[in-house]
């Protein structure tokens, strides 16, 4: 049975309330995210992705419409309680460290929430093991690579045992290996726990990993569906300022060269197999 | 204007307990008019090299020649001003450096600081707003009211307004959406071709290095371990792995296919477009046999 964990109903938000000439950052957006889902929210710069993140964790409140988290409308009263069940990882790995060592940093939020010392030690260790950073417990955060820093940030978030992990462009400043490390970590966490993951991104390879993709355009919800359904839109996504996964792009380029391709393939394996069976294996 | 690094070493906080060597005996020649990519894993020394290219950092050992100017540790340089005008650096997230009231004023700040008359600086700024594809109405707006992609362009215009001969780019597309990324990379390539701007691109993206650069240098643990044309650099996957780098996606895919077919394409395909062309050609040949 699918249970709703976050929902937006006809939410509109504008940063410039007095100036009606400015387009609202979010216009009449509705969606529901279910418990245990991995949802990617994609869109061009300025499409409203990050505003959505701030609406979902109560940094901003909509002018009209309702944001419900854990079944309750989000308001000033339940805000803190809600946030303690929602882990956040931001874009810049250097802006989110407070501790002098990796383990201090992971412990920070636990201390703030009054977790007893013995339990704290256990949780810090367990979280660092989950993100494969337990060898770095006593390292100084600024000596880590970008990918390692983001994994520590994830450990800090999951130490609180949140229901939801919100990644706001958490991989966009990392090199390819760092990005891979972080995505692997999230993938693994999802296998081991029933964590709900919301990733805000314009990395299409990241969106491919999600169960469902929501596409934002100019502050409005443009489309929602499985990665397959979304990427089948092809050219439409490019027109929105997005990109296609490598294999799809390659399929399209080959077709433009007159090569017969069965479909726009999502994965490289599919495309290799298609090329092999229909063209070379004769 | 050629830039050359000869046996350049650099240590941060030299002669203190916190001394940290960042570069070891780096030799690198960037010929005038070339498009040079510098790639390497995080912490490899890429950014330290970059800061030497307009003498923001001076080598602790070795020599840097920027055009006819020599930069060495011991000597005080009087010509740094000239170097800073001729070598423009677009740092990561350059929009963080915007500060003025309007877009035009922000772009004009650099040239006016170097003594360009106000009217001429204004003309240059207007031309650049157009060249960078920004809407005309942004000129009198505050740069802080623009979108992230537009702010990035204004900051880049501010560097171009100095009329540099060399343009150094440090991850210029970080944080931009795919279209913004492509547009900015195409713009730099056009400037490189049309104005003959020597371009140095520091990047994590093997795809961008393969597509745009005519020379690539790999930094690893503070050393420049390999230099060459893209075809050479990307011909040896194992060696790249040693430096914790990867192949561009098009070449990775080409290798998968080649393995399956049991034969090789005639060339290493640096872009998806060339790979599609090569494959189409090969299939046509197979059909004719």
Coordinates of C-alpha atoms in Angstrom, one line a residue:
Chain A
X1 CA 0.0 0.0 0.0
X2 CA 1.5 3.3 -1.0
X3 CA 1.4 5.9 1.7
X4 CA 1.8 9.6 1.0
X5 CA 4.8 11.2 2.7
X6 CA 4.9 14.7 1.1
X7 CA 2.3 16.4 -1.0
X8 CA 1.9 19.8 -2.6
X9 CA -1.6 20.9 -3.6
X10 CA -1.9 23.8 -6.0
X11 CA 1.1 25.6 -4.5
X12 CA 2.0 29.0 -5.7
X13 CA 5.0 31.0 -4.4
X14 CA 6.5 34.3 -5.4
X15 CA 9.6 36.0 -4.0
X16 CA 8.3 39.4 -5.0
X17 CA 4.8 39.7 -3.4
X18 CA 4.4 43.4 -4.3
X19 CA 5.6 43.2 -7.9
X20 CA 3.0 41.5 -10.0
X21 CA 5.3 41.9 -13.1
X22 CA 7.5 39.1 -11.7
X23 CA 6.6 35.6 -12.6
X24 CA 6.0 33.5 -9.5
X25 CA 8.8 31.1 -8.8
X26 CA 6.3 28.3 -8.4
X27 CA 2.9 28.4 -10.1
X28 CA 0.1 26.1 -9.1
X29 CA 2.2 23.0 -8.6
X30 CA 0.7 19.8 -7.2
X31 CA 2.4 16.4 -6.7
X32 CA 2.5 13.6 -4.2
X33 CA 5.6 11.7 -3.1
X34 CA 5.0 8.3 -1.5
X35 CA 6.8 6.7 1.4
X36 CA 10.0 4.9 0.2
X37 CA 10.1 6.4 -3.3
X38 CA 13.1 8.0 -5.0
X39 CA 11.9 11.0 -6.8
X40 CA 14.1 13.2 -8.9
X41 CA 13.0 16.8 -9.6
X42 CA 14.7 18.1 -12.7
X43 CA 14.5 21.4 -14.6
X44 CA 16.7 24.2 -16.1
X45 CA 18.3 26.9 -13.9
X46 CA 15.5 29.1 -12.6
X47 CA 12.8 26.5 -13.2
X48 CA 11.8 26.5 -9.5
X49 CA 13.5 23.3 -8.3
X50 CA 15.3 24.8 -5.4
X51 CA 12.3 26.8 -4.4
X52 CA 10.4 23.5 -4.2
X53 CA 13.1 22.1 -1.8
X54 CA 12.6 25.2 0.4
X55 CA 8.9 24.8 0.4
X56 CA 9.1 21.1 1.3
X57 CA 11.3 21.7 4.4
X58 CA 9.5 24.9 5.5
X59 CA 12.2 27.4 4.8
X60 CA 9.5 29.1 2.7
X61 CA 5.8 29.0 3.0
X62 CA 3.5 29.2 -0.1
X63 CA 1.2 32.2 -0.7
X64 CA -1.5 29.9 -1.8
X65 CA -1.9 26.1 -1.7
X66 CA -0.8 23.6 0.9
X67 CA 2.3 21.6 1.6
X68 CA 1.7 18.5 3.6
X69 CA 4.5 16.5 5.1
X70 CA 3.8 13.2 7.0
X71 CA 0.1 13.8 6.4
X72 CA 0.0 17.2 8.1
X73 CA 0.0 20.7 6.6
X74 CA 3.4 22.2 7.2
X75 CA 3.2 25.2 9.6
X76 CA 5.4 27.1 12.1
X77 CA 4.3 24.8 14.9
X78 CA 5.2 21.4 13.5
X79 CA 8.1 22.8 11.4
X80 CA 10.9 21.7 13.8
X81 CA 9.5 18.3 14.4
X82 CA 9.1 17.8 10.6
X83 CA 12.7 18.9 9.9
X84 CA 14.1 16.5 12.4
X85 CA 12.7 13.7 10.2
X86 CA 14.1 15.2 7.0
X87 CA 17.8 15.1 6.3
X88 CA 19.2 17.7 3.8
X89 CA 22.3 17.7 1.8
X90 CA 23.2 20.8 -0.1
X91 CA 25.1 21.7 -3.2
X92 CA 28.4 23.0 -1.8
X93 CA 30.3 20.4 0.3
X94 CA 32.3 23.1 1.9
X95 CA 29.4 25.1 3.3
X96 CA 27.9 22.4 5.5
X97 CA 30.6 21.5 8.0
X98 CA 30.6 22.5 11.7
X99 CA 32.7 19.8 13.4
X100 CA 36.5 19.8 13.7
X101 CA 36.6 16.1 12.8
X102 CA 34.3 13.9 10.7
X103 CA 32.8 12.2 13.7
X104 CA 32.2 15.5 15.5
X105 CA 30.4 16.7 12.5
X106 CA 28.2 13.7 12.2
X107 CA 27.4 13.9 15.9
X108 CA 26.4 17.6 15.7
X109 CA 22.8 17.2 14.9
X110 CA 22.5 14.3 17.3
X111 CA 23.8 16.4 20.2
X112 CA 21.4 19.2 19.2
X113 CA 18.6 16.7 19.5
X114 CA 19.6 15.5 22.9
X115 CA 20.5 11.9 22.0
X116 CA 22.2 10.2 24.9
X117 CA 26.0 9.8 24.5
X118 CA 26.2 6.0 24.2
X119 CA 23.6 6.0 21.5
X120 CA 25.2 8.9 19.8
X121 CA 28.5 7.1 19.5
X122 CA 26.7 4.1 18.0
X123 CA 24.7 6.1 15.6
X124 CA 27.7 8.1 14.4
X125 CA 29.6 4.9 13.7
X126 CA 26.8 3.1 12.0
X127 CA 26.1 6.1 9.8
X128 CA 29.7 6.4 8.7
X129 CA 29.9 2.7 8.0
X130 CA 26.8 3.1 5.8
X131 CA 28.5 5.8 3.6
X132 CA 31.8 3.9 3.8
X133 CA 33.6 6.7 5.6
X134 CA 34.3 4.9 8.9
X135 CA 38.1 5.0 8.2
X136 CA 38.0 8.7 8.3
X137 CA 36.3 9.2 11.7
X138 CA 39.1 11.4 13.0
X139 CA 40.0 13.2 9.8
X140 CA 39.4 16.9 9.4
X141 CA 36.6 17.5 7.0
X142 CA 38.4 20.0 4.8
X143 CA 41.1 17.4 4.0
X144 CA 38.5 15.2 2.2
X145 CA 37.6 15.1 -1.4
X146 CA 34.3 16.5 -2.6
X147 CA 32.7 13.1 -2.9
X148 CA 33.9 12.1 0.6
X149 CA 32.6 15.4 2.0
X150 CA 29.2 14.8 0.6
X151 CA 29.1 11.3 1.9
X152 CA 29.9 12.7 5.4
X153 CA 27.1 15.2 4.9
X154 CA 24.8 12.3 4.1
X155 CA 26.0 10.4 7.2
X156 CA 25.2 13.5 9.3
X157 CA 21.7 13.5 7.8
X158 CA 21.0 9.8 8.2
X159 CA 22.4 9.7 11.8
X160 CA 19.1 11.4 12.8
X161 CA 17.3 8.4 11.2
X162 CA 15.2 10.6 9.0
X163 CA 12.2 9.4 6.9
X164 CA 13.2 11.6 4.0
X165 CA 16.6 12.5 2.5
X166 CA 16.5 15.7 0.4
X167 CA 19.4 16.2 -1.9
X168 CA 19.5 19.7 -3.3
X169 CA 21.9 19.5 -6.3
X170 CA 24.2 17.5 -4.0
X171 CA 26.4 16.2 -6.8
X172 CA 26.6 19.2 -9.1
X173 CA 29.9 20.5 -7.7
X174 CA 31.6 17.1 -7.7
X175 CA 34.0 15.5 -10.2
X176 CA 32.7 12.4 -12.0
X177 CA 34.1 10.0 -9.5
X178 CA 32.7 12.0 -6.5
X179 CA 29.3 12.0 -8.2
X180 CA 29.5 8.3 -8.7
X181 CA 30.4 7.7 -5.1
X182 CA 27.5 9.7 -3.8
X183 CA 25.0 8.1 -6.1
X184 CA 26.2 4.6 -5.2
X185 CA 25.9 5.6 -1.5
X186 CA 22.3 6.7 -2.0
X187 CA 21.5 3.6 -4.0
X188 CA 22.9 1.4 -1.2
X189 CA 21.0 3.2 1.5
X190 CA 17.8 2.8 -0.4
X191 CA 18.4 -1.0 -0.6
X192 CA 19.1 -1.3 3.1
X193 CA 16.4 1.1 4.5
X194 CA 13.0 2.4 3.5
X195 CA 14.3 5.9 3.2
X196 CA 12.4 8.3 0.9
X197 CA 14.8 10.2 -1.4
X198 CA 14.1 13.4 -3.2
X199 CA 16.9 14.5 -5.4
X200 CA 16.9 17.9 -7.0
X201 CA 19.2 17.8 -10.0
X202 CA 19.9 18.6 -13.6
X203 CA 22.1 15.6 -14.0
X204 CA 20.1 13.3 -16.2
X205 CA 22.1 10.2 -15.3
X206 CA 21.1 10.8 -11.7
X207 CA 17.4 11.2 -12.7
X208 CA 17.7 7.8 -14.5
X209 CA 18.3 6.1 -11.1
X210 CA 15.0 7.4 -9.6
X211 CA 11.7 5.7 -9.5
X212 CA 9.9 8.7 -10.7
X213 CA 10.9 12.0 -12.3
X214 CA 9.1 15.4 -12.0
X215 CA 10.1 17.9 -14.7
X216 CA 9.8 21.6 -13.8
X217 CA 9.7 24.4 -16.4
X218 CA 9.4 28.1 -15.7
X219 CA 7.9 27.5 -12.2
X220 CA 5.3 25.0 -13.4
X221 CA 5.1 21.2 -13.3
X222 CA 5.8 20.2 -16.9
X223 CA 5.6 16.4 -16.6
X224 CA 5.9 13.5 -14.2
X225 CA 6.5 9.8 -14.7
X226 CA 9.0 7.0 -14.7
X227 CA 12.4 7.8 -16.2
X228 CA 11.4 5.8 -19.3
X229 CA 8.2 7.8 -19.8
X230 CA 10.0 11.1 -19.3
X231 CA 13.0 10.5 -21.5
X232 CA 10.8 9.2 -24.3
X233 CA 9.9 12.8 -24.8
X234 CA 13.3 13.3 -26.4
X235 CA 13.4 16.6 -28.2
X236 CA 10.9 18.2 -25.8
X237 CA 13.4 17.8 -22.9
X238 CA 16.2 19.4 -25.0
X239 CA 13.9 22.3 -25.7
X240 CA 13.4 22.7 -22.0
X241 CA 17.1 23.2 -21.6
X242 CA 17.7 19.6 -20.4
X243 CA 19.7 16.8 -21.9
X244 CA 19.2 13.2 -22.7
X245 CA 21.1 10.2 -21.3
X246 CA 24.1 9.3 -23.4
X247 CA 22.6 6.2 -25.0
X248 CA 19.5 8.0 -26.1
X249 CA 21.5 10.8 -27.6
X250 CA 23.7 8.3 -29.4
X251 CA 20.6 6.5 -30.7
X252 CA 19.3 9.7 -32.2
X253 CA 22.6 10.7 -33.7
X254 CA 22.9 7.3 -35.3
X255 CA 19.4 7.5 -36.8
X256 CA 20.3 10.9 -38.2
X257 CA 23.2 9.2 -40.0
X258 CA 20.7 6.7 -41.5
X259 CA 21.4 3.8 -39.2
X260 CA 18.4 1.7 -38.3
X261 CA 17.8 1.7 -34.6
X262 CA 14.9 -0.1 -33.0
X263 CA 14.2 2.5 -30.3
X264 CA 15.8 5.4 -28.4
X265 CA 17.7 3.2 -26.0
X266 CA 18.0 4.3 -22.3
X267 CA 21.0 2.2 -21.5
X268 CA 24.3 1.7 -23.3
X269 CA 23.9 -2.1 -23.0
X270 CA 20.6 -2.0 -24.9
X271 CA 22.1 0.1 -27.7
X272 CA 25.2 -2.0 -28.0
X273 CA 23.0 -5.1 -28.3
X274 CA 20.7 -3.5 -30.8
X275 CA 23.6 -2.5 -33.0
X276 CA 25.2 -5.9 -32.6
X277 CA 22.2 -8.0 -33.5
X278 CA 20.8 -5.9 -36.3
X279 CA 24.0 -4.7 -38.0
X280 CA 27.1 -6.6 -37.3
X281 CA 26.1 -10.1 -36.3
X282 CA 25.1 -11.3 -39.8
Chain B
X1 CA 51.4 35.2 -26.5
X2 CA 53.0 31.9 -25.4
X3 CA 52.9 30.9 -21.8
X4 CA 55.5 28.5 -20.5
X5 CA 56.2 26.9 -17.2
X6 CA 59.7 25.5 -16.7
X7 CA 60.5 23.3 -13.7
X8 CA 57.9 25.2 -11.7
X9 CA 57.4 24.1 -8.1
X10 CA 55.1 25.8 -5.6
X11 CA 54.6 25.4 -1.9
X12 CA 51.8 27.1 0.0
X13 CA 52.9 28.8 3.3
X14 CA 56.5 28.2 2.5
X15 CA 59.0 28.2 5.4
X16 CA 56.3 27.8 8.0
X17 CA 55.2 24.7 9.9
X18 CA 52.2 24.6 7.6
X19 CA 54.2 24.4 4.4
X20 CA 52.4 22.3 1.8
X21 CA 53.9 21.5 -1.6
X22 CA 51.4 21.7 -4.3
X23 CA 53.5 21.6 -7.5
X24 CA 56.6 19.7 -8.3
X25 CA 58.8 20.5 -11.4
X26 CA 55.9 21.3 -13.7
X27 CA 56.9 21.8 -17.4
X28 CA 54.1 23.1 -19.6
X29 CA 54.0 25.0 -22.8
X30 CA 50.9 26.7 -23.9
X31 CA 51.5 28.1 -27.5
X32 CA 49.8 31.3 -28.6
X33 CA 46.4 30.6 -30.2
X34 CA 46.0 27.0 -28.8
X35 CA 43.2 25.5 -26.8
X36 CA 44.7 23.8 -23.9
X37 CA 42.8 21.6 -21.5
X38 CA 44.2 20.8 -18.0
X39 CA 42.6 17.8 -16.5
X40 CA 43.2 15.9 -13.2
X41 CA 41.6 14.6 -10.1
X42 CA 40.5 16.9 -7.3
X43 CA 43.6 18.0 -5.5
X44 CA 45.9 17.2 -8.4
X45 CA 47.2 20.8 -8.6
X46 CA 45.1 22.1 -11.5
X47 CA 44.0 25.2 -9.7
X48 CA 47.4 26.0 -8.4
X49 CA 48.8 25.9 -12.0
X50 CA 45.9 28.1 -13.1
X51 CA 46.8 30.8 -10.6
X52 CA 50.3 30.9 -11.9
X53 CA 49.1 31.7 -15.4
X54 CA 48.6 35.4 -14.6
X55 CA 51.1 35.5 -11.7
X56 CA 48.6 35.5 -8.9
X57 CA 51.0 33.0 -7.5
X58 CA 54.7 33.1 -8.2
X59 CA 56.6 29.9 -8.4
X60 CA 58.8 29.0 -5.4
X61 CA 61.2 27.4 -7.8
X62 CA 61.4 27.6 -11.6
X63 CA 60.4 30.1 -14.2
X64 CA 57.2 31.2 -15.8
X65 CA 57.2 33.1 -19.1
X66 CA 54.1 35.0 -20.0
X67 CA 54.7 36.5 -23.4
X68 CA 58.0 38.4 -22.9
X69 CA 57.7 38.7 -19.2
X70 CA 59.5 36.4 -16.9
X71 CA 58.1 35.6 -13.5
X72 CA 60.5 34.1 -10.9
X73 CA 60.4 33.9 -7.1
X74 CA 63.2 36.2 -6.3
X75 CA 62.3 39.2 -8.5
X76 CA 59.7 41.8 -8.0
X77 CA 57.7 42.3 -11.2
X78 CA 56.7 45.7 -12.4
X79 CA 54.8 44.3 -15.4
X80 CA 52.2 42.4 -13.5
X81 CA 49.5 44.9 -14.3
X82 CA 50.1 44.3 -18.0
X83 CA 50.0 40.5 -17.5
X84 CA 46.7 40.7 -15.6
X85 CA 45.1 42.7 -18.4
X86 CA 46.4 40.2 -21.1
X87 CA 45.5 37.0 -19.2
X88 CA 41.9 37.0 -18.1
X89 CA 40.8 34.4 -15.6
X90 CA 37.2 33.2 -15.2
X91 CA 37.2 31.6 -11.8
X92 CA 34.8 29.0 -10.6
X93 CA 31.4 30.6 -9.9
X94 CA 32.5 33.9 -11.2
X95 CA 29.1 35.4 -10.5
X96 CA 30.2 35.6 -6.8
X97 CA 32.4 38.4 -7.9
X98 CA 29.6 40.7 -9.3
X99 CA 29.2 43.8 -7.2
X100 CA 28.1 46.9 -9.1
X101 CA 24.7 48.6 -9.3
X102 CA 24.0 47.7 -12.9
X103 CA 25.1 45.1 -15.4
X104 CA 26.8 47.7 -17.6
X105 CA 28.7 49.3 -14.7
X106 CA 29.9 45.9 -13.6
X107 CA 31.2 45.0 -17.0
X108 CA 32.9 48.4 -17.4
X109 CA 34.7 48.3 -14.0
X110 CA 37.7 46.3 -15.2
X111 CA 38.6 48.3 -18.3
X112 CA 38.0 51.7 -16.6
X113 CA 40.3 50.5 -13.8
X114 CA 42.9 50.1 -16.5
X115 CA 42.4 53.6 -17.8
X116 CA 39.9 53.0 -20.7
X117 CA 37.8 56.1 -21.1
X118 CA 34.2 55.7 -19.8
X119 CA 32.5 56.0 -23.2
X120 CA 34.7 53.3 -24.8
X121 CA 34.2 51.0 -21.8
X122 CA 30.5 51.5 -22.2
X123 CA 30.6 50.6 -25.9
X124 CA 32.6 47.5 -25.1
X125 CA 30.2 46.5 -22.4
X126 CA 27.2 46.9 -24.7
X127 CA 28.9 44.8 -27.4
X128 CA 29.6 42.1 -24.9
X129 CA 26.1 42.0 -23.6
X130 CA 25.0 41.2 -27.2
X131 CA 27.9 38.8 -27.9
X132 CA 27.0 36.8 -24.8
X133 CA 23.4 36.5 -25.9
X134 CA 22.0 38.5 -22.9
X135 CA 18.7 40.3 -23.5
X136 CA 19.3 44.1 -24.0
X137 CA 17.0 45.0 -21.1
X138 CA 19.4 43.6 -18.5
X139 CA 22.0 46.3 -19.1
X140 CA 20.5 48.7 -16.6
X141 CA 19.3 46.1 -14.2
X142 CA 21.1 45.0 -11.1
X143 CA 23.2 41.9 -11.8
X144 CA 21.7 40.4 -8.7
X145 CA 18.2 40.4 -10.2
X146 CA 19.3 38.0 -13.0
X147 CA 19.1 34.3 -13.2
X148 CA 22.1 32.2 -12.3
X149 CA 23.0 31.5 -15.9
X150 CA 22.7 35.2 -16.8
X151 CA 24.8 36.3 -13.9
X152 CA 27.5 33.8 -15.0
X153 CA 27.5 35.5 -18.5
X154 CA 27.8 39.0 -17.0
X155 CA 30.8 37.9 -15.0
X156 CA 32.4 36.4 -18.1
X157 CA 31.7 39.6 -20.0
X158 CA 33.6 41.5 -17.2
X159 CA 36.7 39.4 -18.0
X160 CA 36.3 39.7 -21.8
X161 CA 35.9 43.5 -21.4
X162 CA 39.6 43.7 -20.6
X163 CA 40.3 42.4 -24.2
X164 CA 42.6 39.6 -22.9
X165 CA 44.8 37.7 -25.3
X166 CA 44.6 34.6 -23.1
X167 CA 41.4 33.3 -21.5
X168 CA 41.8 31.0 -18.6
X169 CA 38.7 29.1 -17.5
X170 CA 38.3 27.2 -14.2
X171 CA 35.3 24.9 -14.5
X172 CA 33.3 27.6 -16.2
X173 CA 30.1 25.6 -16.4
X174 CA 29.8 24.2 -12.9
X175 CA 26.3 24.4 -11.6
X176 CA 24.7 25.4 -14.9
X177 CA 21.9 23.3 -16.6
X178 CA 22.8 21.3 -19.7
X179 CA 21.7 24.0 -22.1
X180 CA 23.6 26.7 -20.3
X181 CA 26.6 24.5 -20.2
X182 CA 26.6 23.8 -23.9
X183 CA 25.9 27.5 -24.8
X184 CA 28.8 28.8 -22.7
X185 CA 31.2 26.1 -24.0
X186 CA 30.2 26.9 -27.6
X187 CA 30.7 30.6 -26.9
X188 CA 34.3 30.1 -25.6
X189 CA 35.0 27.9 -28.6
X190 CA 33.8 30.6 -31.0
X191 CA 35.9 33.3 -29.3
X192 CA 38.8 31.0 -29.5
X193 CA 38.3 30.6 -33.2
X194 CA 37.1 34.0 -34.3
X195 CA 39.4 36.1 -32.1
X196 CA 42.3 33.7 -31.9
X197 CA 42.1 33.8 -28.1
X198 CA 44.5 31.4 -26.5
X199 CA 42.2 29.3 -24.2
X200 CA 43.1 27.3 -21.2
X201 CA 40.3 25.2 -19.8
X202 CA 40.6 23.5 -16.4
X203 CA 37.9 20.9 -16.2
X204 CA 36.6 17.7 -14.7
X205 CA 34.7 16.9 -17.9
X206 CA 36.6 14.5 -20.1
X207 CA 33.9 15.2 -22.7
X208 CA 34.6 18.9 -22.9
X209 CA 38.4 18.3 -23.0
X210 CA 38.0 15.8 -25.8
X211 CA 35.6 18.0 -27.8
X212 CA 37.2 21.4 -27.6
X213 CA 40.9 21.2 -26.7
X214 CA 43.7 20.7 -29.2
X215 CA 46.1 19.9 -26.4
X216 CA 45.6 18.2 -23.1
X217 CA 47.8 18.2 -20.0
X218 CA 47.1 15.8 -17.1
X219 CA 48.0 16.9 -13.5
X220 CA 48.5 14.2 -10.9
X221 CA 49.8 14.7 -7.3
X222 CA 51.2 18.1 -8.2
X223 CA 53.0 17.0 -11.3
X224 CA 52.2 17.4 -14.9
X225 CA 52.4 13.7 -15.9
X226 CA 51.3 13.7 -19.5
X227 CA 50.8 16.2 -22.3
X228 CA 49.6 15.6 -25.8
X229 CA 46.8 15.8 -28.4
X230 CA 43.4 14.4 -27.2
X231 CA 43.8 11.3 -29.4
X232 CA 47.0 10.4 -27.6
X233 CA 45.8 11.2 -24.1
X234 CA 42.7 9.1 -24.5
X235 CA 44.3 6.2 -26.2
X236 CA 45.4 4.4 -23.0
X237 CA 42.6 3.8 -20.5
X238 CA 44.8 2.0 -18.0
X239 CA 47.1 5.0 -17.7
X240 CA 44.1 7.3 -17.2
X241 CA 42.8 5.0 -14.5
X242 CA 46.2 5.4 -12.7
X243 CA 45.5 9.1 -12.6
X244 CA 42.0 8.5 -11.4
X245 CA 40.5 9.8 -14.7
X246 CA 38.1 8.3 -17.1
X247 CA 37.6 8.1 -20.8
X248 CA 35.0 10.4 -22.5
X249 CA 31.6 8.7 -22.9
X250 CA 31.9 8.4 -26.6
X251 CA 35.2 6.5 -26.4
X252 CA 33.9 4.3 -23.6
X253 CA 31.0 3.4 -25.8
X254 CA 33.2 2.9 -28.8
X255 CA 35.4 0.4 -26.8
X256 CA 32.3 -1.6 -25.7
X257 CA 31.2 -1.9 -29.3
X258 CA 34.7 -2.7 -30.6
X259 CA 35.0 -5.5 -28.0
X260 CA 31.7 -7.0 -29.2
X261 CA 32.5 -6.7 -32.9
X262 CA 36.0 -7.9 -32.5
X263 CA 37.3 -5.2 -34.7
X264 CA 38.4 -1.6 -34.3
X265 CA 37.1 1.6 -35.8
X266 CA 39.7 3.5 -37.8
X267 CA 39.9 6.4 -35.3
X268 CA 39.3 7.3 -31.7
X269 CA 36.0 9.1 -31.6
X270 CA 36.3 12.2 -29.4
X271 CA 32.7 13.2 -29.8
X272 CA 29.3 11.4 -30.1
X273 CA 28.9 13.0 -33.5
X274 CA 32.1 11.5 -34.9
X275 CA 31.2 8.2 -33.4
X276 CA 27.8 8.2 -35.1
X277 CA 29.5 9.1 -38.4
X278 CA 32.2 6.4 -38.1
X279 CA 29.7 3.7 -37.2
X280 CA 27.4 4.6 -40.1
X281 CA 30.4 4.5 -42.5
X282 CA 31.5 1.1 -41.2
X283 CA 28.0 -0.4 -41.5
X284 CA 27.7 0.9 -45.1
X285 CA 31.0 -0.8 -45.9
X286 CA 29.8 -4.1 -44.3
X287 CA 26.7 -4.0 -46.4
X288 CA 28.6 -3.6 -49.6
X289 CA 30.8 -6.6 -48.9

